[in-house]
Coordinates of C-alpha atoms in Angstrom, one line a residue:
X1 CA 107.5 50.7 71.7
X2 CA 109.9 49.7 69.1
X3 CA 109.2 53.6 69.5
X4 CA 112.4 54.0 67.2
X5 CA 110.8 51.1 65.3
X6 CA 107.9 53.1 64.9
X7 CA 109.3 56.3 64.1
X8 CA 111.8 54.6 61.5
X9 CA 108.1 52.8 59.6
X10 CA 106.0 55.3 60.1
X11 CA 106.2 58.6 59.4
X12 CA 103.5 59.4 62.4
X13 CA 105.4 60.5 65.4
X14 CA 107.7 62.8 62.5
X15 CA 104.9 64.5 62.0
X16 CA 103.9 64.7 65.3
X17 CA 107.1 66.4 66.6
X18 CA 106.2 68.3 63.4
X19 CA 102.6 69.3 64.5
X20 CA 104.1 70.4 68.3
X21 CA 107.3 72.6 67.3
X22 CA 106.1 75.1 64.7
X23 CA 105.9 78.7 64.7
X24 CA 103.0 80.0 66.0
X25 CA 102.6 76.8 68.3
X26 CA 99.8 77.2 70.7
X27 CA 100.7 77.3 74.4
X28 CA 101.6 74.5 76.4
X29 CA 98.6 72.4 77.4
X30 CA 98.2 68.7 78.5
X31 CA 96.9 66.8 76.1
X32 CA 95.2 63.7 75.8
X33 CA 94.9 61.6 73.0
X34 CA 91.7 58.9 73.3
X35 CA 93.4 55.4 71.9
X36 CA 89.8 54.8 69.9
X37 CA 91.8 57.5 67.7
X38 CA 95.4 56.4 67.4
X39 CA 96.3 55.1 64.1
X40 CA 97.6 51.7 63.6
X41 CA 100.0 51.1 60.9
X42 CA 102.1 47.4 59.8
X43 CA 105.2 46.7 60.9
X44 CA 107.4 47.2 57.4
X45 CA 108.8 43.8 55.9
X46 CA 112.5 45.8 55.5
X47 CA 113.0 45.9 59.3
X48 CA 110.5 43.4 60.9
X49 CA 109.8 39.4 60.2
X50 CA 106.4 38.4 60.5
X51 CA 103.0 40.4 61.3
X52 CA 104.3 43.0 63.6
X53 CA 101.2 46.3 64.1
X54 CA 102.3 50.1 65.5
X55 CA 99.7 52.0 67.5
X56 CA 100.0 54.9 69.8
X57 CA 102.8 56.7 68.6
X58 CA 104.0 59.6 70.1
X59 CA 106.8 62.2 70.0
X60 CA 107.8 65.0 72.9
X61 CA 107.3 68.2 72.0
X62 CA 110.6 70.1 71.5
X63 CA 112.9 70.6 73.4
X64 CA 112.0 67.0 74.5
X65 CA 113.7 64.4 72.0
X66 CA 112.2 61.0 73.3
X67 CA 109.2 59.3 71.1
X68 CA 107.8 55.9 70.7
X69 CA 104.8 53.5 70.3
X70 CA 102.9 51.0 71.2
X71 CA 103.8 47.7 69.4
X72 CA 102.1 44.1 69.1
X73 CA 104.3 41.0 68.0
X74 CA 102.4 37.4 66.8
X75 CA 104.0 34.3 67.7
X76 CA 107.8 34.4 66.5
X77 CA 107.6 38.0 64.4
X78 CA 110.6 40.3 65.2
X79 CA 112.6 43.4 64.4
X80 CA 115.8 43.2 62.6
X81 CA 119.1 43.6 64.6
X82 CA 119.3 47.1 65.1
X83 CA 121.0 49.8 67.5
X84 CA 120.0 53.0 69.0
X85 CA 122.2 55.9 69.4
X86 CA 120.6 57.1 73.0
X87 CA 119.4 53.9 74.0
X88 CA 116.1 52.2 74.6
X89 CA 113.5 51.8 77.2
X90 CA 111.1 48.9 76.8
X91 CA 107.8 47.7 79.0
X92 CA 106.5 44.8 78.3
X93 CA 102.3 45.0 78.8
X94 CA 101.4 41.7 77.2
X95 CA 102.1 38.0 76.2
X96 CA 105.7 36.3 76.2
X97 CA 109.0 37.8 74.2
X98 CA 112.0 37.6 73.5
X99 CA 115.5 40.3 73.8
X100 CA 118.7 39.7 72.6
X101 CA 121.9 41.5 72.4
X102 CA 124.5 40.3 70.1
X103 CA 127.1 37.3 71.5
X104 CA 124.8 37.2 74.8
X105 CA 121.7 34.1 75.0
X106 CA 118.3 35.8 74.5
X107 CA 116.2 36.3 77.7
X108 CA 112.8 36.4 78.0
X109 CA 110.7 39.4 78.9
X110 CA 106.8 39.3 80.9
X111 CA 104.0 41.9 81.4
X112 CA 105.8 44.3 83.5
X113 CA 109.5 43.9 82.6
X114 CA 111.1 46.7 82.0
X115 CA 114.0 46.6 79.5
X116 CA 116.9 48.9 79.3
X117 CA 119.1 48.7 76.4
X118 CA 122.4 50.9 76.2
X119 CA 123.3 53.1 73.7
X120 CA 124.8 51.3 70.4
X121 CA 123.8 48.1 71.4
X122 CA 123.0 45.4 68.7
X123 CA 120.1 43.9 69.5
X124 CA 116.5 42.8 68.4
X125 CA 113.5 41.8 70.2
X126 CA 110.0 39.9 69.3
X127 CA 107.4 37.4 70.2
X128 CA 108.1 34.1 71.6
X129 CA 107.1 31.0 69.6
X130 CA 103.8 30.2 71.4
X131 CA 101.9 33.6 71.4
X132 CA 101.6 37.2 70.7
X133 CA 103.8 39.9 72.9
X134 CA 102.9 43.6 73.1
X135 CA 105.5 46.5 74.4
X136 CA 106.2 50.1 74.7
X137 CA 109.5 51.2 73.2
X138 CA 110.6 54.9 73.9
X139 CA 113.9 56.3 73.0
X140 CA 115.6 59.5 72.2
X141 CA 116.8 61.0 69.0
X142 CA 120.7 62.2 68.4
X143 CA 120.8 64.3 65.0
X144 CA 117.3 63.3 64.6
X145 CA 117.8 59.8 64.3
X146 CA 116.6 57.5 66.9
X147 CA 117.3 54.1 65.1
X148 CA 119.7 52.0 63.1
X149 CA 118.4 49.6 61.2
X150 CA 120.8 46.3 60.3
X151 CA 119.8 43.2 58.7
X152 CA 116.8 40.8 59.6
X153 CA 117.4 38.5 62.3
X154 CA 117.2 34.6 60.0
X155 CA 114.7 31.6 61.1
X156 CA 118.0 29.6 62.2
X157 CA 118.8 32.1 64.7
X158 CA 116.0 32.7 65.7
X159 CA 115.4 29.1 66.8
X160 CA 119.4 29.8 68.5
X161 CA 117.9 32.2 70.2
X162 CA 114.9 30.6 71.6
X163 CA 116.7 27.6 72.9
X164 CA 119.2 29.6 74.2
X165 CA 116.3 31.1 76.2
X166 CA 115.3 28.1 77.9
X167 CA 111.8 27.5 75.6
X168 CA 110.7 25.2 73.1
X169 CA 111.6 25.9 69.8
X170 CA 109.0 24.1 68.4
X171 CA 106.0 26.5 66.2
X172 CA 102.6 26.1 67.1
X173 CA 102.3 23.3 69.4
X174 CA 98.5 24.6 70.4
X175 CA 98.0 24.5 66.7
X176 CA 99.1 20.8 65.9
X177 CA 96.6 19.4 69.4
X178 CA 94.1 20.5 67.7
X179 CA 94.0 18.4 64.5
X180 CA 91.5 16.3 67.1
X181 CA 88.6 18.5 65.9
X182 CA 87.7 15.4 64.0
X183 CA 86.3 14.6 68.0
X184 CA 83.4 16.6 67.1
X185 CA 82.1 13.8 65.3
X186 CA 81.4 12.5 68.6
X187 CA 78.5 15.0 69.4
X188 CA 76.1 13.1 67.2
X189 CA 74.7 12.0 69.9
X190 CA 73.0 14.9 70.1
X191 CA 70.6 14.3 68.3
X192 CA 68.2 16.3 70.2
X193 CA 68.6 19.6 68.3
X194 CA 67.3 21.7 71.4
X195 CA 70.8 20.6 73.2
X196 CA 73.0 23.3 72.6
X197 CA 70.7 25.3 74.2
X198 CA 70.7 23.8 77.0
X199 CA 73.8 24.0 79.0
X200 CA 73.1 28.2 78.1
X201 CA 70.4 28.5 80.5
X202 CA 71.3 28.0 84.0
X203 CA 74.8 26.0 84.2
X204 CA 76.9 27.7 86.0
X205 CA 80.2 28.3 84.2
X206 CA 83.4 26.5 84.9
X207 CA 85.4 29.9 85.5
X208 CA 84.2 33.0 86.6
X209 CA 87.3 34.3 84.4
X210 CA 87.2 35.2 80.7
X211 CA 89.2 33.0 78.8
X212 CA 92.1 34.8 76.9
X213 CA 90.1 33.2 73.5
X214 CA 87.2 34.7 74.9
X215 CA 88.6 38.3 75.8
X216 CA 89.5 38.0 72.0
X217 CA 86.0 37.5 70.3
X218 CA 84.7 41.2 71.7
X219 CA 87.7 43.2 70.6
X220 CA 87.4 40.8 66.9
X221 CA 83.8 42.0 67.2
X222 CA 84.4 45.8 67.9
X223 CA 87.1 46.0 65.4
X224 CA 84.8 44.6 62.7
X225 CA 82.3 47.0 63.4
X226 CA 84.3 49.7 63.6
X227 CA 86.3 48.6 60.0
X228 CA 89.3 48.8 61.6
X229 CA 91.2 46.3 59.6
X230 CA 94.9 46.6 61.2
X231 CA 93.7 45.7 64.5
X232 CA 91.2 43.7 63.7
X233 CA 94.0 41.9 62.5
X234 CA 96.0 41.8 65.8
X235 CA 92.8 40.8 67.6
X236 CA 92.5 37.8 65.3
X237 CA 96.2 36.6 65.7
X238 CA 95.6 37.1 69.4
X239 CA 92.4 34.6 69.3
X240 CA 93.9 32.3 67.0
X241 CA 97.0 32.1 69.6
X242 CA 94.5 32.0 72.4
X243 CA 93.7 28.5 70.9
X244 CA 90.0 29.7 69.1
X245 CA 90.0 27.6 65.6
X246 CA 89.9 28.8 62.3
X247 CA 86.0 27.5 61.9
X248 CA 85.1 29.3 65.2
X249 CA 86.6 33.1 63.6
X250 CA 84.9 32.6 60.8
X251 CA 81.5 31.6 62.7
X252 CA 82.1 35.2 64.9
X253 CA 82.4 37.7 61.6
X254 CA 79.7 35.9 59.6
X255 CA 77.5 36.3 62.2
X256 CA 78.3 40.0 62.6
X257 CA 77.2 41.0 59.1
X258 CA 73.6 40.9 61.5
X259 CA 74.8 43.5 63.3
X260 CA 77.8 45.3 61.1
X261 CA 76.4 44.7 58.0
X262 CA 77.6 42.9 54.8
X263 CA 80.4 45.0 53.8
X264 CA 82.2 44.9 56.9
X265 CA 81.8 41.3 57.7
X266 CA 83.0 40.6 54.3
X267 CA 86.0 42.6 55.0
X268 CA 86.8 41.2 58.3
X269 CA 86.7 37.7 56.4
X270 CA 89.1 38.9 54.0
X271 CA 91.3 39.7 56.8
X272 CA 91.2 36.3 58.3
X273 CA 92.3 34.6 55.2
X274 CA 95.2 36.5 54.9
X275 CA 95.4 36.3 58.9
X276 CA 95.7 32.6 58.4
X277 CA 98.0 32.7 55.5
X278 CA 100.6 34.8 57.3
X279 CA 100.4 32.5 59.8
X280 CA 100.5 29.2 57.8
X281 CA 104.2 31.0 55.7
X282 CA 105.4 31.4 59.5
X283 CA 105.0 27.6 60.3
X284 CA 101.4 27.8 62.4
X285 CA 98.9 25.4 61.5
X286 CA 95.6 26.8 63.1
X287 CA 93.5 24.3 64.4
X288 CA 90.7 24.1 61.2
X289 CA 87.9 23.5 63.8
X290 CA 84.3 22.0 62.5
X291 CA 81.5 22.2 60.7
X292 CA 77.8 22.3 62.4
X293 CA 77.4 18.9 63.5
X294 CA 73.8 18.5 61.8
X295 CA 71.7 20.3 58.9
X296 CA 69.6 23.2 60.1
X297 CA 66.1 23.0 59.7
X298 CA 64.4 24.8 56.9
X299 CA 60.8 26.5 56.0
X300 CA 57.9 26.1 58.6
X301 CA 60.3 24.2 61.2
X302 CA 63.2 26.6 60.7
X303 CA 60.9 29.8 61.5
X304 CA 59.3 27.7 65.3
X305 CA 63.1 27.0 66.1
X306 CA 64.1 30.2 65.4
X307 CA 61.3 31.8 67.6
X308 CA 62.3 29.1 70.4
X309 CA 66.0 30.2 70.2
X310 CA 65.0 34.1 70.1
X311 CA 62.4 33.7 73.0
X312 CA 64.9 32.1 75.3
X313 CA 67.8 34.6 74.8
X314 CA 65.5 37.6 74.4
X315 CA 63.6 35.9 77.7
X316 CA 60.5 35.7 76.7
X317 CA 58.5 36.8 73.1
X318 CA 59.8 39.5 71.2
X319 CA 57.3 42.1 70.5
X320 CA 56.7 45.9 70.8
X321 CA 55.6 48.3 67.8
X322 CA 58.3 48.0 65.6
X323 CA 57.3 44.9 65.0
X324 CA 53.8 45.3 64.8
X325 CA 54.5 48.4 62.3
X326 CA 56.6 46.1 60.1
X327 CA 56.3 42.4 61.0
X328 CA 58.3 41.3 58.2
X329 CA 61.4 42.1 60.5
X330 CA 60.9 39.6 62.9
X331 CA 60.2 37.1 60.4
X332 CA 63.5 38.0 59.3
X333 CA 65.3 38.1 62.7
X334 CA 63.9 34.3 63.8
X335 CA 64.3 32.5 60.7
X336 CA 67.5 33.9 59.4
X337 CA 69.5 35.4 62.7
X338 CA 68.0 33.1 65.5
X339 CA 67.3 30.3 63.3
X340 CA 70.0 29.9 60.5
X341 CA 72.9 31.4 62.4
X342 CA 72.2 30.4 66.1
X343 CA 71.2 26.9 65.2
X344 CA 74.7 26.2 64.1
X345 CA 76.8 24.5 66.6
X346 CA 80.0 25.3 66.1
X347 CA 80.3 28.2 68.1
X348 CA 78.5 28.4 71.6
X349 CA 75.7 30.9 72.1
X350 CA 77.8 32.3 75.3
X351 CA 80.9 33.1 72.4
X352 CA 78.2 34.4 70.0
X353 CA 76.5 36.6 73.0
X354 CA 80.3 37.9 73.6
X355 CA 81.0 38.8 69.9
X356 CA 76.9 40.6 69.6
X357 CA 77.9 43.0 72.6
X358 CA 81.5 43.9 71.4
X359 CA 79.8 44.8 68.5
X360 CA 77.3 46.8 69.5
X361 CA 79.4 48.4 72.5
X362 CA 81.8 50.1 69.2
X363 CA 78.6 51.4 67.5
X364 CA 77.2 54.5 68.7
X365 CA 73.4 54.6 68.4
X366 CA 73.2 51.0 69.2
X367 CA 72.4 51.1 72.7
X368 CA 68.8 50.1 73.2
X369 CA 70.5 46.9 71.4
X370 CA 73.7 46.7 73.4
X371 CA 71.7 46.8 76.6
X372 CA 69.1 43.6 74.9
X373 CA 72.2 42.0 74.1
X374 CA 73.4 42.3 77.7
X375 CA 70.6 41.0 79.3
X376 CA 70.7 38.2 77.2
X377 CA 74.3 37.4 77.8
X378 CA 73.4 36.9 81.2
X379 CA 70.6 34.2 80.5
X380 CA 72.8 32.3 78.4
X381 CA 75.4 31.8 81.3
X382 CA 77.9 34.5 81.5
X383 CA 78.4 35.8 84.7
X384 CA 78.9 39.8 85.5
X385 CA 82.1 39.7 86.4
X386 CA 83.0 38.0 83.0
X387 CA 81.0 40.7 81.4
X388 CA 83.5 43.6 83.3
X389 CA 85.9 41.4 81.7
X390 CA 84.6 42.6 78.5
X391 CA 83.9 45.8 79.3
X392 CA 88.1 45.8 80.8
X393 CA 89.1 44.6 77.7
X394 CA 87.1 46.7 75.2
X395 CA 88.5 50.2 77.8
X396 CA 92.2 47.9 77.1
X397 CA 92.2 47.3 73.4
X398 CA 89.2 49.3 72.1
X399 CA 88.9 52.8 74.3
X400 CA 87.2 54.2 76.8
X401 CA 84.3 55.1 74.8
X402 CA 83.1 51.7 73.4
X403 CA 84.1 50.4 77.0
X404 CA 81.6 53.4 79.1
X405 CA 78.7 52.0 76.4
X406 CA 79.2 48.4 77.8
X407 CA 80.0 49.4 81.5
X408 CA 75.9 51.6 81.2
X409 CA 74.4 48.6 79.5
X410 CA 75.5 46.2 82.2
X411 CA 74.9 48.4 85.1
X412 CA 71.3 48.3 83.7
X413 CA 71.2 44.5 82.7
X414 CA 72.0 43.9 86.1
X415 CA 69.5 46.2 87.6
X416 CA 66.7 44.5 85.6
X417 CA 67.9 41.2 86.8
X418 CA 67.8 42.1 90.3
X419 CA 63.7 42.9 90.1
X420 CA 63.2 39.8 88.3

């Protein structure tokens, strides 16, 4: 993508081209490169406005010139105006964007447009104001240059440019709805604690699709587990777009530290505040979300709700010799995990279930877990063809690896559903 753009901020696909044009080069051999180990590096302020990430890149081995990468825009982040001296092929894979050469309106570009810009062109390109847009840029170098960076494209043309594209200028219009979350207010009437539960066990879900704030909470998940912070970070702009509130991403990655420890859910909450900051600078105000609707129980009461809540997603009572060699775990598990954490309301144990297996999908060893977890997302109303959703959008944003863990633990989630 912005493959010059990538090239130009990163010094990855130079030394790539490096790595495949030395003396004593191997032979010639296909290679392929799993994305689970493609580096991700931040669009550079000097040549991009707002949060713009670079994965993928790539460079043709000599005597091939053309390189580029993958890269992901949030709402209304863009390159500068810039030129290329071969030209540049862009596919659009994701979201809404924009494209504009100089003294022409900007147009908009969809998943599957394929943009060709001549050489010497001045132009820029970038997000749309409602949500995130993702392309692959490839171009060719001349001299060993494959981009020329001019200045940034301002906040006043920008808005030109959207208007002269035939969309709303205005920022964030999902963002402003939601200063309703004051409705949850409304939910006191219920009072009967047990009714979150409730609508997990058998109701059969509006969609049979994943929502695109739902496809986010796995990948969030995954990337939190893994500690990979620069995607972690797209995944989160990508939610937050999606319409999930600030409350409901901070719900997900405190509730991972159960499953990705401390450290790294401390991390990933670092990264949401300055997630939301960037955000809040570009003109987005995120929807705040709310607070549980009523105080969880504590002590004696705390530890029987907890046991409930573990008994009905585990489907029936947890036991086996792990936890008769050290009870103290389970103890642990139903007061703390199933009582403390999935007692709170604001965020629905189908959205919890989705983050758990994202998780555990990107952590190797965790299978006996993973496949638990699966079963369980299954009794709390997810369908299986919303978890292949997942598992699609783990292969999609995650790789193939984490994707084949969740692909085995479904296959046998569904076998042990099917004998009862």
């Amino acid at each position: 993508m912005k493959s010059l753009l990538s090239m130009a901020l990163s010094g990855a696909v130079t030394a790539a081209a490096a790595q495949s044009s030395g003396p004593g080069a191997m032979p010639p051999v296909v290679e392929v490169r799993p994305a689970s180990a493609q580096q991700v590096s931040v669009g550079s302020a000097d040549t991009f406005t707002g949060d713009v990430r670079i994965s993928s890149p790539f460079q043709a081995p000599l005597p091939g010139t053309a390189g580029g990468a993958t890269v992901t825009f949030t709402a209304r982040a863009r390159t500068a105006w810039h030129t290329h001296p071969l030209g540049q092929t862009l596919i659009v894979t994701e979201g809404q964007g924009l494209v504009q050469q100089q003294g022409q309106p900007a147009l908009i570009i969809r998943p599957g447009d394929v943009v060709t810009i001549p050489p010497n062109v001045r132009h820029w390109h970038g997000a749309g104001p409602s949500g995130s847009m993702t392309h692959i840029a490839i171009a060719e170098k001349e001299n060993g240059s494959a981009v020329a960076w001019q200045d940034k494209l301002c906040e006043q043309d920008y808005q030109a440019a959207v208007v002269s594209a035939g969309l709303s200028a205005m920022t964030g219009q999902r963002a402003q709805q939601p200063q309703q979350p004051q409705k949850p207010q409304e939910p006191q009437k219920p009072q009967k604690p047990q009714k979150p539960q409730e609508p997990q066990k058998a109701v059969q879900p509006a969609s049979d699709s994943l929502s695109p704030r739902q496809r986010a909470i796995p990948l969030i998940a995954a990337f939190t587990a893994i500690s990979d912070l620069p995607r972690l970070g797209m995944a989160l702009n990508q939610g937050l777009d999606a319409g999930m509130t600030v409350s409901e991403a901070k719900e997900v990655l405190v509730q991972l530290y159960a499953y990705a420890g401390f450290p790294r859910s401390l991390n990933a909450l670092g990264e949401l505040l300055k997630v939301v900051e960037l955000r809040k600078q570009r003109g987005v105000q995120d929807a705040p979300g709310h607070d549980p609707s009523r105080a969880v129980s504590t002590g004696r009461e705390l530890a029987l709700v907890g046991q409930a809540n573990q008994t009905e997603i585990s489907g029936g009572p947890v036991q086996g010799p792990v936890f008769e060699f050290a009870p103290i775990i389970n103890q642990f598990l139903q007061a703390h995990l199933f009582g403390d954490i999935f007692e709170r309301d604001n965020l629905d144990w189908r959205s919890r279930e989705l983050a758990t297996v994202g998780a555990l999908a990107a952590t190797p060893g965790a299978e006996n877990q993973l496949r638990s977890h699966m079963r369980a997302s299954l009794r709390v109303g997810l369908t299986a063809s919303q978890l292949r959703q997942l598992s699609q959008a783990l292969a999609e944003g995650v790789g193939p690896e984490v994707a084949a863990r969740a692909d085995d633990a479904l296959v046998q989630a569904l076998d042990a559903a099917s004998k009862g």
